[in-house]
Tab-separated table of C-alpha atoms in Angstrom:
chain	number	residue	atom	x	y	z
A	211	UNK	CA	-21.185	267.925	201.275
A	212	UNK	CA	-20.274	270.771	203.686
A	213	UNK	CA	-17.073	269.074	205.242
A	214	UNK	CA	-15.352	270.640	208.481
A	215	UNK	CA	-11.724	269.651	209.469
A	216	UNK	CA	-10.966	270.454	212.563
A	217	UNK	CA	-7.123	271.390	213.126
A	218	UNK	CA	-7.246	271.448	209.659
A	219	UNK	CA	-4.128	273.767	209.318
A	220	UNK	CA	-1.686	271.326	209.738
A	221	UNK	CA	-0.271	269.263	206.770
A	222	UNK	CA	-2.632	266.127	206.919
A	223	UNK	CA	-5.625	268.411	206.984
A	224	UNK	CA	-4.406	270.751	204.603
A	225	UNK	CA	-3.930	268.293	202.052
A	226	UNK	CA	-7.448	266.705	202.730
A	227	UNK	CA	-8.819	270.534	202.217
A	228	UNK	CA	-7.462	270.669	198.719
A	229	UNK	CA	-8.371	267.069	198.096
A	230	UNK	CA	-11.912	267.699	199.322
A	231	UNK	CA	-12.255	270.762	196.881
A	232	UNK	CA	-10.994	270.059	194.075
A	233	UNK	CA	-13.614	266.978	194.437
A	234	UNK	CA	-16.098	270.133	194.796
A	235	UNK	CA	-17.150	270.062	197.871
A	236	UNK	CA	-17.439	272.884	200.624
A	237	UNK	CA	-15.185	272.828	203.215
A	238	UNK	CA	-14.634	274.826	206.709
A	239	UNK	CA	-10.911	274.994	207.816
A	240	UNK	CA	-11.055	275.145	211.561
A	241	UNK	CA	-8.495	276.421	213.588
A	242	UNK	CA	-8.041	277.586	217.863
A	243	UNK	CA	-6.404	280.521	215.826
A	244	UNK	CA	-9.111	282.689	213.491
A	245	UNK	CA	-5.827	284.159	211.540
A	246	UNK	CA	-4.344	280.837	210.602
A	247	UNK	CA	-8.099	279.219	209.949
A	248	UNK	CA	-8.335	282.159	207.497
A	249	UNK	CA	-5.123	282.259	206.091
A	250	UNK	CA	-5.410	278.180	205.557
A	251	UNK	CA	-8.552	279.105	203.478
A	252	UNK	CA	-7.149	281.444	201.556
A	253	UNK	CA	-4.398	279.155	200.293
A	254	UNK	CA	-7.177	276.175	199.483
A	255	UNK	CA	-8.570	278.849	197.129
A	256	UNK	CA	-6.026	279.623	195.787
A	257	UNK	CA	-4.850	276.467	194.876
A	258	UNK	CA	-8.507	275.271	193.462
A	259	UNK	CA	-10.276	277.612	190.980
A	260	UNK	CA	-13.802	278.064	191.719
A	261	UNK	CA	-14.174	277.063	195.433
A	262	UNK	CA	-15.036	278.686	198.893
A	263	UNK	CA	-13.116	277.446	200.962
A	264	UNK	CA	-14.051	279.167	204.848
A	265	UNK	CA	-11.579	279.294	207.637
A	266	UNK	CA	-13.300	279.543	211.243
A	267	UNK	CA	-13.024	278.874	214.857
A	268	UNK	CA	-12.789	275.131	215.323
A	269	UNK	CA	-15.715	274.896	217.121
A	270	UNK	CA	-17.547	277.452	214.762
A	271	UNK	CA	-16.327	274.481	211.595
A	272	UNK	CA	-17.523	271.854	213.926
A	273	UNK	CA	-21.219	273.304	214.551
A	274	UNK	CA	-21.207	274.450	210.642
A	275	UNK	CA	-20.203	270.802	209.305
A	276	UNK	CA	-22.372	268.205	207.984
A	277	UNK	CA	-19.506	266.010	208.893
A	278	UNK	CA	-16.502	266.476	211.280
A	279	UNK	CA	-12.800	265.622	210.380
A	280	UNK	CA	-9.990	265.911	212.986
A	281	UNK	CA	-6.782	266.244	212.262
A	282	UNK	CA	-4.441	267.603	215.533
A	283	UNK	CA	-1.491	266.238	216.967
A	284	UNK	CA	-2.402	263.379	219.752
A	285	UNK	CA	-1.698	266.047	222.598
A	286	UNK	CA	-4.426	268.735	221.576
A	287	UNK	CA	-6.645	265.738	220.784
A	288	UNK	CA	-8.646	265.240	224.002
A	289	UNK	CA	-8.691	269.212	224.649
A	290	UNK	CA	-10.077	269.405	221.131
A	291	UNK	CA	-13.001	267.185	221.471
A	292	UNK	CA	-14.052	268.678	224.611
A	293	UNK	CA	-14.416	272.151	222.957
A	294	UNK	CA	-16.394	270.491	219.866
A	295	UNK	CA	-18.395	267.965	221.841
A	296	UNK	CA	-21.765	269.672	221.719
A	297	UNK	CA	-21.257	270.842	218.257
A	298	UNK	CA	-20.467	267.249	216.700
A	299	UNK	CA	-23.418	265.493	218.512
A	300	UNK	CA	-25.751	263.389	216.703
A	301	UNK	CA	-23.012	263.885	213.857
A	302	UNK	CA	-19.876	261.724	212.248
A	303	UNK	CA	-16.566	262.532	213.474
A	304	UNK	CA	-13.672	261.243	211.362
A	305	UNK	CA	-10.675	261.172	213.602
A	306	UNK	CA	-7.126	260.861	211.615
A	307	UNK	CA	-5.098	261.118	214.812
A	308	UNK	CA	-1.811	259.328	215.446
A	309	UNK	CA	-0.959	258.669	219.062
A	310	UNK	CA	2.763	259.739	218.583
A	311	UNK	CA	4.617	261.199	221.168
A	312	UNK	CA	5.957	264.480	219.583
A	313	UNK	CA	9.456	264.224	221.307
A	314	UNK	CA	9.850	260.566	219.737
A	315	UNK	CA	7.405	260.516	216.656
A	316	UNK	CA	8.474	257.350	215.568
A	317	UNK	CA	8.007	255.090	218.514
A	318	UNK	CA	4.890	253.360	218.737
A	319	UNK	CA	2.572	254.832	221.456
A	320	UNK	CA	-0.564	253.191	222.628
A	321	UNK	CA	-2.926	255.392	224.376
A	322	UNK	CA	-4.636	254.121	227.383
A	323	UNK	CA	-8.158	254.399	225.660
A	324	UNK	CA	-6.302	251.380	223.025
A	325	UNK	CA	-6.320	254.216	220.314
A	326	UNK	CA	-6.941	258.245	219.556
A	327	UNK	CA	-10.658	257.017	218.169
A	328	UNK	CA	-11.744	254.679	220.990
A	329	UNK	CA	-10.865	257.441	222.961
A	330	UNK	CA	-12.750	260.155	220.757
A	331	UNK	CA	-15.795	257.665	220.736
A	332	UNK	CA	-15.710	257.451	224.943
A	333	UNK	CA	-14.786	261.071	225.212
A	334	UNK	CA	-17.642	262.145	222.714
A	335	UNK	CA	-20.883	259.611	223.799
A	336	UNK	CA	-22.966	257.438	221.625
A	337	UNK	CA	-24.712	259.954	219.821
A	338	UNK	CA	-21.370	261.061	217.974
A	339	UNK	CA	-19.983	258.469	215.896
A	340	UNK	CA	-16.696	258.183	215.469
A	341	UNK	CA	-14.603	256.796	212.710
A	342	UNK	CA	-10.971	256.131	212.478
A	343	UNK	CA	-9.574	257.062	208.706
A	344	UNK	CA	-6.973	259.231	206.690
A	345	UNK	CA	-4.036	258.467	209.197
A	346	UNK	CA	-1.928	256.299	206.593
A	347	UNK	CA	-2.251	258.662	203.666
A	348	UNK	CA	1.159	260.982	203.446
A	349	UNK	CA	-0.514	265.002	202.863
A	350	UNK	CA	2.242	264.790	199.936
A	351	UNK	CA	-0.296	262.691	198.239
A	352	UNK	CA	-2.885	264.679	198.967
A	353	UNK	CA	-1.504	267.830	198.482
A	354	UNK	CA	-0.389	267.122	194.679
A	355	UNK	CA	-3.468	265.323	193.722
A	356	UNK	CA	-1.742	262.418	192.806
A	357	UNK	CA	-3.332	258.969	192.141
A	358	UNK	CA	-1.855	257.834	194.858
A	359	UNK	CA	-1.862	253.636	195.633
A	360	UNK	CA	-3.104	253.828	198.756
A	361	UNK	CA	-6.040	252.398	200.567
A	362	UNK	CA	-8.301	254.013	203.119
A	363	UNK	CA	-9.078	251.602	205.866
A	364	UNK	CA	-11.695	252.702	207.818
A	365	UNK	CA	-12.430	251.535	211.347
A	366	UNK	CA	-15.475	252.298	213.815
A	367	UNK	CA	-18.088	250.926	215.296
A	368	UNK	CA	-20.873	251.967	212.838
A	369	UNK	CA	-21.537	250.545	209.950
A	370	UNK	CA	-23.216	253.625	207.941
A	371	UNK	CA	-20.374	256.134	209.361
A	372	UNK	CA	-17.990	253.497	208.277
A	373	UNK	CA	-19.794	253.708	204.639
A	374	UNK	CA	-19.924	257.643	205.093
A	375	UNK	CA	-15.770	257.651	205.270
A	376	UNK	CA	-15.358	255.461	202.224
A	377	UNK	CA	-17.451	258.109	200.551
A	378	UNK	CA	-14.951	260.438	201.642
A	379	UNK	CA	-12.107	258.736	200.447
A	380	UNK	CA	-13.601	258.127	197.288
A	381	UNK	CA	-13.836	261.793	196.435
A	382	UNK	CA	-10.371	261.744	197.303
A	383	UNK	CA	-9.550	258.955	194.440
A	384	UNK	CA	-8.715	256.766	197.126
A	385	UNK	CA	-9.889	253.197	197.384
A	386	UNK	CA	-11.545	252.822	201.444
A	387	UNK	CA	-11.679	249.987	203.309
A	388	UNK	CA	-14.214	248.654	205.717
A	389	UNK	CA	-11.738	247.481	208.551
A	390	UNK	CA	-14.831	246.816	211.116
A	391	UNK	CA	-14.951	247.815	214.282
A	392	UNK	CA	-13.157	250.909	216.191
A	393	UNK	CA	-11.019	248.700	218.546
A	394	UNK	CA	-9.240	248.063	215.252
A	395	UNK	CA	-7.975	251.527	214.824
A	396	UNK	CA	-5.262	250.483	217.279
A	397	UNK	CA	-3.663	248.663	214.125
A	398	UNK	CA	-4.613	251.654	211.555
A	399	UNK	CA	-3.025	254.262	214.043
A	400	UNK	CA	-0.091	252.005	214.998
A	401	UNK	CA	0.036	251.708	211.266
A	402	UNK	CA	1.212	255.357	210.306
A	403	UNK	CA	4.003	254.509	213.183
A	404	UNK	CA	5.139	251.768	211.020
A	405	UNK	CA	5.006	253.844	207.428
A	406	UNK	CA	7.269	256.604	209.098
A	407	UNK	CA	9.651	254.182	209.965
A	408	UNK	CA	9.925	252.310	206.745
A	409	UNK	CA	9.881	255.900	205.373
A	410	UNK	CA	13.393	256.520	207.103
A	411	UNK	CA	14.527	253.493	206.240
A	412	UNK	CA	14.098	253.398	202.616
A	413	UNK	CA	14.106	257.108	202.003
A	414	UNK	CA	11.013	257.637	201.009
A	415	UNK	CA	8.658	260.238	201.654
A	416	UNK	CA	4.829	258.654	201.478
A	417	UNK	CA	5.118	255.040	201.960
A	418	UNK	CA	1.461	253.819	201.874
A	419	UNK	CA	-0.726	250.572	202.248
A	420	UNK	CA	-2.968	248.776	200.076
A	421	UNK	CA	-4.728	245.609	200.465
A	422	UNK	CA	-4.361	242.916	197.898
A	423	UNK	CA	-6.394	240.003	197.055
A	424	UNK	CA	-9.718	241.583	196.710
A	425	UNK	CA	-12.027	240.835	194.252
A	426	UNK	CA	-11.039	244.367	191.935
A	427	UNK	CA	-7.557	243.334	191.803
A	428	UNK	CA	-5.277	245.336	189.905
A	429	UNK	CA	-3.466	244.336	187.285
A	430	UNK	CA	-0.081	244.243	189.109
A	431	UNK	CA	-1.112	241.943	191.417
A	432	UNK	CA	-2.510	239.107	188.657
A	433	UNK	CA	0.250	238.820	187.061
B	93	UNK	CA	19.976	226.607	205.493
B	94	UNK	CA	18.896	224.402	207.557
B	95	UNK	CA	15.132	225.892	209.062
B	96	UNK	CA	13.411	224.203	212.006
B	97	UNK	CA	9.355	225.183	212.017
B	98	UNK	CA	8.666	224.632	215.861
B	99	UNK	CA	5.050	223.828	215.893
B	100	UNK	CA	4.740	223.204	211.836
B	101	UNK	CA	1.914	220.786	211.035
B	102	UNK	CA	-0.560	223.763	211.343
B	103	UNK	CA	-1.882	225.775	208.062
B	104	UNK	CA	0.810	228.338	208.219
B	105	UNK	CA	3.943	226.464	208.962
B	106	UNK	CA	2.927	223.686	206.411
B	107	UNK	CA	2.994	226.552	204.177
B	108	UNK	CA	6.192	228.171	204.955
B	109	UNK	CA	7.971	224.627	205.007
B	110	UNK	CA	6.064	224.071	201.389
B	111	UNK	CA	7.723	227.281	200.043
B	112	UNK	CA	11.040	226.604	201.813
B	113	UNK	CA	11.547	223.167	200.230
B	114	UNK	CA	10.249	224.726	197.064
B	115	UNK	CA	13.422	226.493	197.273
B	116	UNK	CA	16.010	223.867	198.104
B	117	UNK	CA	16.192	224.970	201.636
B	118	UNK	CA	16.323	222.095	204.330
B	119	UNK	CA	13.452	222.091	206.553
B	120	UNK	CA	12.769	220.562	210.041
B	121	UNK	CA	9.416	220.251	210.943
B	122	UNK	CA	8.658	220.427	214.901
B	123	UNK	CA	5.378	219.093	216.622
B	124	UNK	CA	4.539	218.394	220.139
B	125	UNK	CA	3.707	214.758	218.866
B	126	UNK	CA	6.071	213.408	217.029
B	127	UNK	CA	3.613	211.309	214.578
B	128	UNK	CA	2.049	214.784	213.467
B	129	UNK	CA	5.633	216.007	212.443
B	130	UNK	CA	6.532	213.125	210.458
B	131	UNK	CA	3.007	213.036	208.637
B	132	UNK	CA	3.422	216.591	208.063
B	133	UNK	CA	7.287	215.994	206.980
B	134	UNK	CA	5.889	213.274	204.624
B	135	UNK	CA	2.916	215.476	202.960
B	136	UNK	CA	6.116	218.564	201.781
B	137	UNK	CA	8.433	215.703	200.441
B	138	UNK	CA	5.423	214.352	198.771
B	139	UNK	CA	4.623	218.298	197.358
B	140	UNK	CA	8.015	218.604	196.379
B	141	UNK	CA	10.431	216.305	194.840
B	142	UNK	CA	13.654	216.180	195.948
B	143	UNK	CA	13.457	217.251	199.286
B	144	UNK	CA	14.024	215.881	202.778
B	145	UNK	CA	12.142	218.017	205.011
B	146	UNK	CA	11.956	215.766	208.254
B	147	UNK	CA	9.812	215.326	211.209
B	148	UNK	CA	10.778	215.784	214.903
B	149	UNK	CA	9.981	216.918	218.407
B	150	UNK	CA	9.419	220.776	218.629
B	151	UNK	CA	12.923	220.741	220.995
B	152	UNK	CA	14.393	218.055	218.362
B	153	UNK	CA	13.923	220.368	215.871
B	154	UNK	CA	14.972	223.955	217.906
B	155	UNK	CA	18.240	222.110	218.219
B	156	UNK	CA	18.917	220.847	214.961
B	157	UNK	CA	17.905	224.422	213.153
B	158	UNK	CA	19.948	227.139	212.157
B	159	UNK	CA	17.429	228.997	212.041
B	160	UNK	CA	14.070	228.694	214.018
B	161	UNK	CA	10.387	229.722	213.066
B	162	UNK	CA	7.775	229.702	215.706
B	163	UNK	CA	4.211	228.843	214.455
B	164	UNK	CA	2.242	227.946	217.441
B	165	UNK	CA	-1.307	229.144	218.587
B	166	UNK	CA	-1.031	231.943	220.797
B	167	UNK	CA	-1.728	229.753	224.329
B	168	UNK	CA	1.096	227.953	223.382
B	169	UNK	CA	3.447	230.377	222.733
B	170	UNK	CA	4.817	230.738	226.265
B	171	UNK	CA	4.948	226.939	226.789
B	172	UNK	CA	6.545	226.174	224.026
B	173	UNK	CA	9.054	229.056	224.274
B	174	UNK	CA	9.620	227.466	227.896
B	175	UNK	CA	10.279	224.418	226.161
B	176	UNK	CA	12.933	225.231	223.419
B	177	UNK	CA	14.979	228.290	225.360
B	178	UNK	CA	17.973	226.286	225.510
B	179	UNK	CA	17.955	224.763	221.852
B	180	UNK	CA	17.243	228.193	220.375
B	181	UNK	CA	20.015	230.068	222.382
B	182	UNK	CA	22.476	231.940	219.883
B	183	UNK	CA	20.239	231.609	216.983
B	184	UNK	CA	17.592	233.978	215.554
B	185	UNK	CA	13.818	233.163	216.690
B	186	UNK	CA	11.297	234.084	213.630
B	187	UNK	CA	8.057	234.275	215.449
B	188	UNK	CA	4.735	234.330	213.290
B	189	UNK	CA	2.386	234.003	216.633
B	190	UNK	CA	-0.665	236.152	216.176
B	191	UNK	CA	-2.538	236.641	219.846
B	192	UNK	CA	-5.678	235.991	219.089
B	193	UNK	CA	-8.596	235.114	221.405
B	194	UNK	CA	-9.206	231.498	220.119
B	195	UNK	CA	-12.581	231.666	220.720
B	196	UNK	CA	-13.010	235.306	218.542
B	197	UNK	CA	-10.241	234.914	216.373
B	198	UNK	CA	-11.258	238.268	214.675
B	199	UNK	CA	-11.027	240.612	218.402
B	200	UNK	CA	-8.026	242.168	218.153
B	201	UNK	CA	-6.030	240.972	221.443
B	202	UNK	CA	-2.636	243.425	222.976
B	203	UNK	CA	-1.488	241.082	224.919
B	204	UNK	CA	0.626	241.703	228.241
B	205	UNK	CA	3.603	242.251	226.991
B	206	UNK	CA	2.604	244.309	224.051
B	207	UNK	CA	3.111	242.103	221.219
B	208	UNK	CA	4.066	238.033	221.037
B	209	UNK	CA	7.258	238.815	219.662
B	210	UNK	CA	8.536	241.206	222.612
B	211	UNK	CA	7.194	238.715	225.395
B	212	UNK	CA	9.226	235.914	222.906
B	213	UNK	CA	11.979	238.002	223.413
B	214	UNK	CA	11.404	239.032	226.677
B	215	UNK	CA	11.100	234.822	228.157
B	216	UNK	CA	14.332	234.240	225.487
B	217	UNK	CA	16.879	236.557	226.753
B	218	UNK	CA	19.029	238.711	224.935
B	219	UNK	CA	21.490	235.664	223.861
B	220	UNK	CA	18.216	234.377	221.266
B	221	UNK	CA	17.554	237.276	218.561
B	222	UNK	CA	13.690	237.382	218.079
B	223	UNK	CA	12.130	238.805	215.034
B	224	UNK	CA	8.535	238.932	213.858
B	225	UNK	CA	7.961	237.985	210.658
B	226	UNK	CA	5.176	236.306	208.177
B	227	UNK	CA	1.889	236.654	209.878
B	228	UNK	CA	0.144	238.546	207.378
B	229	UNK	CA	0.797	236.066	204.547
B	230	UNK	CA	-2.155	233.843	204.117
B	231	UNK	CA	-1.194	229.861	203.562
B	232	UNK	CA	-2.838	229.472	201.032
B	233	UNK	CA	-0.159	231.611	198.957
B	234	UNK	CA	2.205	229.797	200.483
B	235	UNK	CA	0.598	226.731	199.812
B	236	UNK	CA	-0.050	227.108	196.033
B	237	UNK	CA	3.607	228.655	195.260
B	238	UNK	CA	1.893	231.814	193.894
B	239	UNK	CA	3.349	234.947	193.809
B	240	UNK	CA	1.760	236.999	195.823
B	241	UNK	CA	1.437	240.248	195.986
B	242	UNK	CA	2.049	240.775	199.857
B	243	UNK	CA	5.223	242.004	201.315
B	244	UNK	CA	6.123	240.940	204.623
B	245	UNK	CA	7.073	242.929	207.190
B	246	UNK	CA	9.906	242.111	210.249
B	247	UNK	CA	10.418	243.758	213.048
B	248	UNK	CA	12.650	242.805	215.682
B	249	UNK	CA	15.409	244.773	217.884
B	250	UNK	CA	18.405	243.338	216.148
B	251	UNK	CA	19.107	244.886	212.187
B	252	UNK	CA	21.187	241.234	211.400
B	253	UNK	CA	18.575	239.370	212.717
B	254	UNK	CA	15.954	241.256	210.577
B	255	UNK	CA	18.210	240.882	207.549
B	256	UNK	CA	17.982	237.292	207.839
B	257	UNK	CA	14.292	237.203	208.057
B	258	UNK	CA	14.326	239.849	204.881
B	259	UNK	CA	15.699	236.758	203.012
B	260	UNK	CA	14.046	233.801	204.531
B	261	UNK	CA	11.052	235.954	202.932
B	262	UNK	CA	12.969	236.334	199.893
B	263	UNK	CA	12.951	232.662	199.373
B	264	UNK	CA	9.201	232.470	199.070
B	265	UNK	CA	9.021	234.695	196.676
B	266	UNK	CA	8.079	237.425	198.747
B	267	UNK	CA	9.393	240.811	199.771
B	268	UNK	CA	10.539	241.392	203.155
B	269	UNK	CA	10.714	245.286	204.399
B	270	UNK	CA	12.708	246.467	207.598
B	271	UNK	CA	9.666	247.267	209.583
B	272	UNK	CA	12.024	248.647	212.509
B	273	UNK	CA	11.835	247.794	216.472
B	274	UNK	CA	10.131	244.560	218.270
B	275	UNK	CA	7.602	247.010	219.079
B	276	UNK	CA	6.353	247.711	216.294
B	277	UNK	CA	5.839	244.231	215.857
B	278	UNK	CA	2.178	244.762	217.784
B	279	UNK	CA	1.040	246.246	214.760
B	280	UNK	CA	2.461	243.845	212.256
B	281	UNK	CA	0.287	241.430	214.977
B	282	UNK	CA	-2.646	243.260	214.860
B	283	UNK	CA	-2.785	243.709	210.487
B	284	UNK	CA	-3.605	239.721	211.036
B	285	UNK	CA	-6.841	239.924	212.523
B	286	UNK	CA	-7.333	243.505	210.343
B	287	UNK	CA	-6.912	241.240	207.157
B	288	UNK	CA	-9.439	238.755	208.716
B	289	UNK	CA	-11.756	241.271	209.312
B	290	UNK	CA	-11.278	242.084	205.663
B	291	UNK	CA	-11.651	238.092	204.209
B	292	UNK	CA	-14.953	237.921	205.855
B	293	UNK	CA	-16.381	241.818	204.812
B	294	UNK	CA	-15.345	241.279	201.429
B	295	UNK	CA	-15.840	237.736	201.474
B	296	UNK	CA	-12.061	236.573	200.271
B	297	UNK	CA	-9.460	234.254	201.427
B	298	UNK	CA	-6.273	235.650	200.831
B	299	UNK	CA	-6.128	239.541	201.623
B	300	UNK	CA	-2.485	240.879	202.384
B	301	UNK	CA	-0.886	244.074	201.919
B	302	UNK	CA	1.638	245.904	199.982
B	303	UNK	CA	3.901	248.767	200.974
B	304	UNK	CA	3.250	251.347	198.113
B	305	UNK	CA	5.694	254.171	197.292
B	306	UNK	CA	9.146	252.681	197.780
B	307	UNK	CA	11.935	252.803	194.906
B	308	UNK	CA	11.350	250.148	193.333
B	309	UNK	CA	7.243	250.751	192.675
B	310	UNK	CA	5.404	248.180	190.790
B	311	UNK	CA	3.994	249.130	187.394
B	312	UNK	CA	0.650	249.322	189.145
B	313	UNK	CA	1.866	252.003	191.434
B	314	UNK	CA	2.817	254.532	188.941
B	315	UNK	CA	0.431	254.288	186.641
């Protein structure tokens, strides 16, 4: 799969780069900067033997992607779709953005579309279909490859995109989640709010979430 | 301790007052009809031996608590709060209302005031300490005594009051985590109907969720 990830020079979509890669796939590291989409590349390929990893102009990943991933802070998020609307249509757009506000990143925002994805899916039209996923998964995890026990849940209002994401997490080694539709991303957003906090709090650096009581339970929750 | 469950003859706070009485605790059970308490009262002592858990009027009960847990349907969380401001003054308020639309219990509601708990908080005053507490722990847990692998998650504006809460969860069983402000308690809300969403997609009754990466990780987490 030829995956782009839009703003993907920042730590969340840096880590999903390397995750993405060393799962074999092809991936385009967008950027509004050419220099920083390039150098991003450079250190995905250098990290994973044997892959191609391509830095470009965000809207250059977004027209060159099968799918679209977006990872930028909440404040570059609207201007960000606008400049990759046409490019995106008719395709998936996973959107991992956290409505923080960067002066207080750990108080709960809610956005007045409800959340960054209904938002992206208003913003964007019906032919684009958007998918809330990735937000709760700390790039430390991603970045070292780790097995890390955490679920993706994965929230939108189409059911194949949905499935589409939980592919994605899945190359990742990450178990996702059908959370239904996008109005729930207000809870999967808000959700990253929460981990940060109980991050401070119990000084740790990638609290996670996973959901228990499904039928594959693991062993740690029988006994 | 003595616990008062305002509006405890439904599922969930005939579970919590199950699990409290499992653990010697003393627990008042508050209705709106005083028959419903008493039959409820009458169904834990007959669960558990050797406990009095007793029946009473929703206000009854507020006054006689130390501590008070609020189980009510959302539309009669305002009315009922109206009804026991006096008897809770002082004390700490654990409120386990989820606002959901009764009529699509699985549509994710942000009420007015944000979350249940702040308007709880808001109608209380600052004399009554309101934390939010126990809504993503299915009853049937409760019910059965098993241990289940959910934490649960408080969130409130005052770190004694949350303490409190941490160990009223502790009782159960269960592991309570400092989940920060009242605000954040809309998210805690919202991870109700998110686990609902969840029963019914992956046809389950019990989904809850675990905070992953803390100190003191479960075997499952580090394998």
């Amino acid at each position: 799969m030829r995956i782009a990830i839009v703003g993907g020079t920042g730590k969340e979509g840096q880590g999903l780069a390397l995750g993405w890669a060393r799962a074999g796939q092809e991936v385009l590291i967008g950027s509004r900067v050419l220099e920083r989409a390039l150098r991003a590349a450079e250190s995905v390929n250098a990290a994973v033997a044997g892959t191609a990893a391509t830095g470009m102009l965000n809207r250059d990943a977004a027209t060159a992607g099968e799918i679209v991933v977006l990872t930028v802070p909440y404040d570059a998020h609207a201007g960000t779709l606008q400049d990759i609307r046409e490019a995106v249509r008719g395709k998936i757009l996973v959107d991992v953005t956290v409505p923080v506000d960067p002066e207080k990143p750990r108080r709960l925002r809610v956005p007045p579309g409800g959340s960054a994805t209904e938002e992206a899916q208003a913003l964007l039209g019906p032919e684009t279909r958007v998918v809330a996923a990735f937000q709760n998964i700390s790039y430390t995890h991603l970045a070292h490859g780790e097995a890390a026990a955490c679920d993706v849940l994965v929230c939108g209002d189409d059911a194949d995109a949905r499935r589409e994401a939980i592919t994605l997490a899945g190359l990742l080694g990450l178990r996702g989640l059908d959370g239904g539709p996008a109005r729930n991303a207000r809870v999967v957003e808000g959700l990253t709010v929460l981990l940060m906090e109980i991050n401070r709090r119990y000084k740790v650096k990638g609290a996670g979430i996973r959901i228990t009581g499904l039928p594959n339970a693991t062993a740690d929750e029988r006994k």
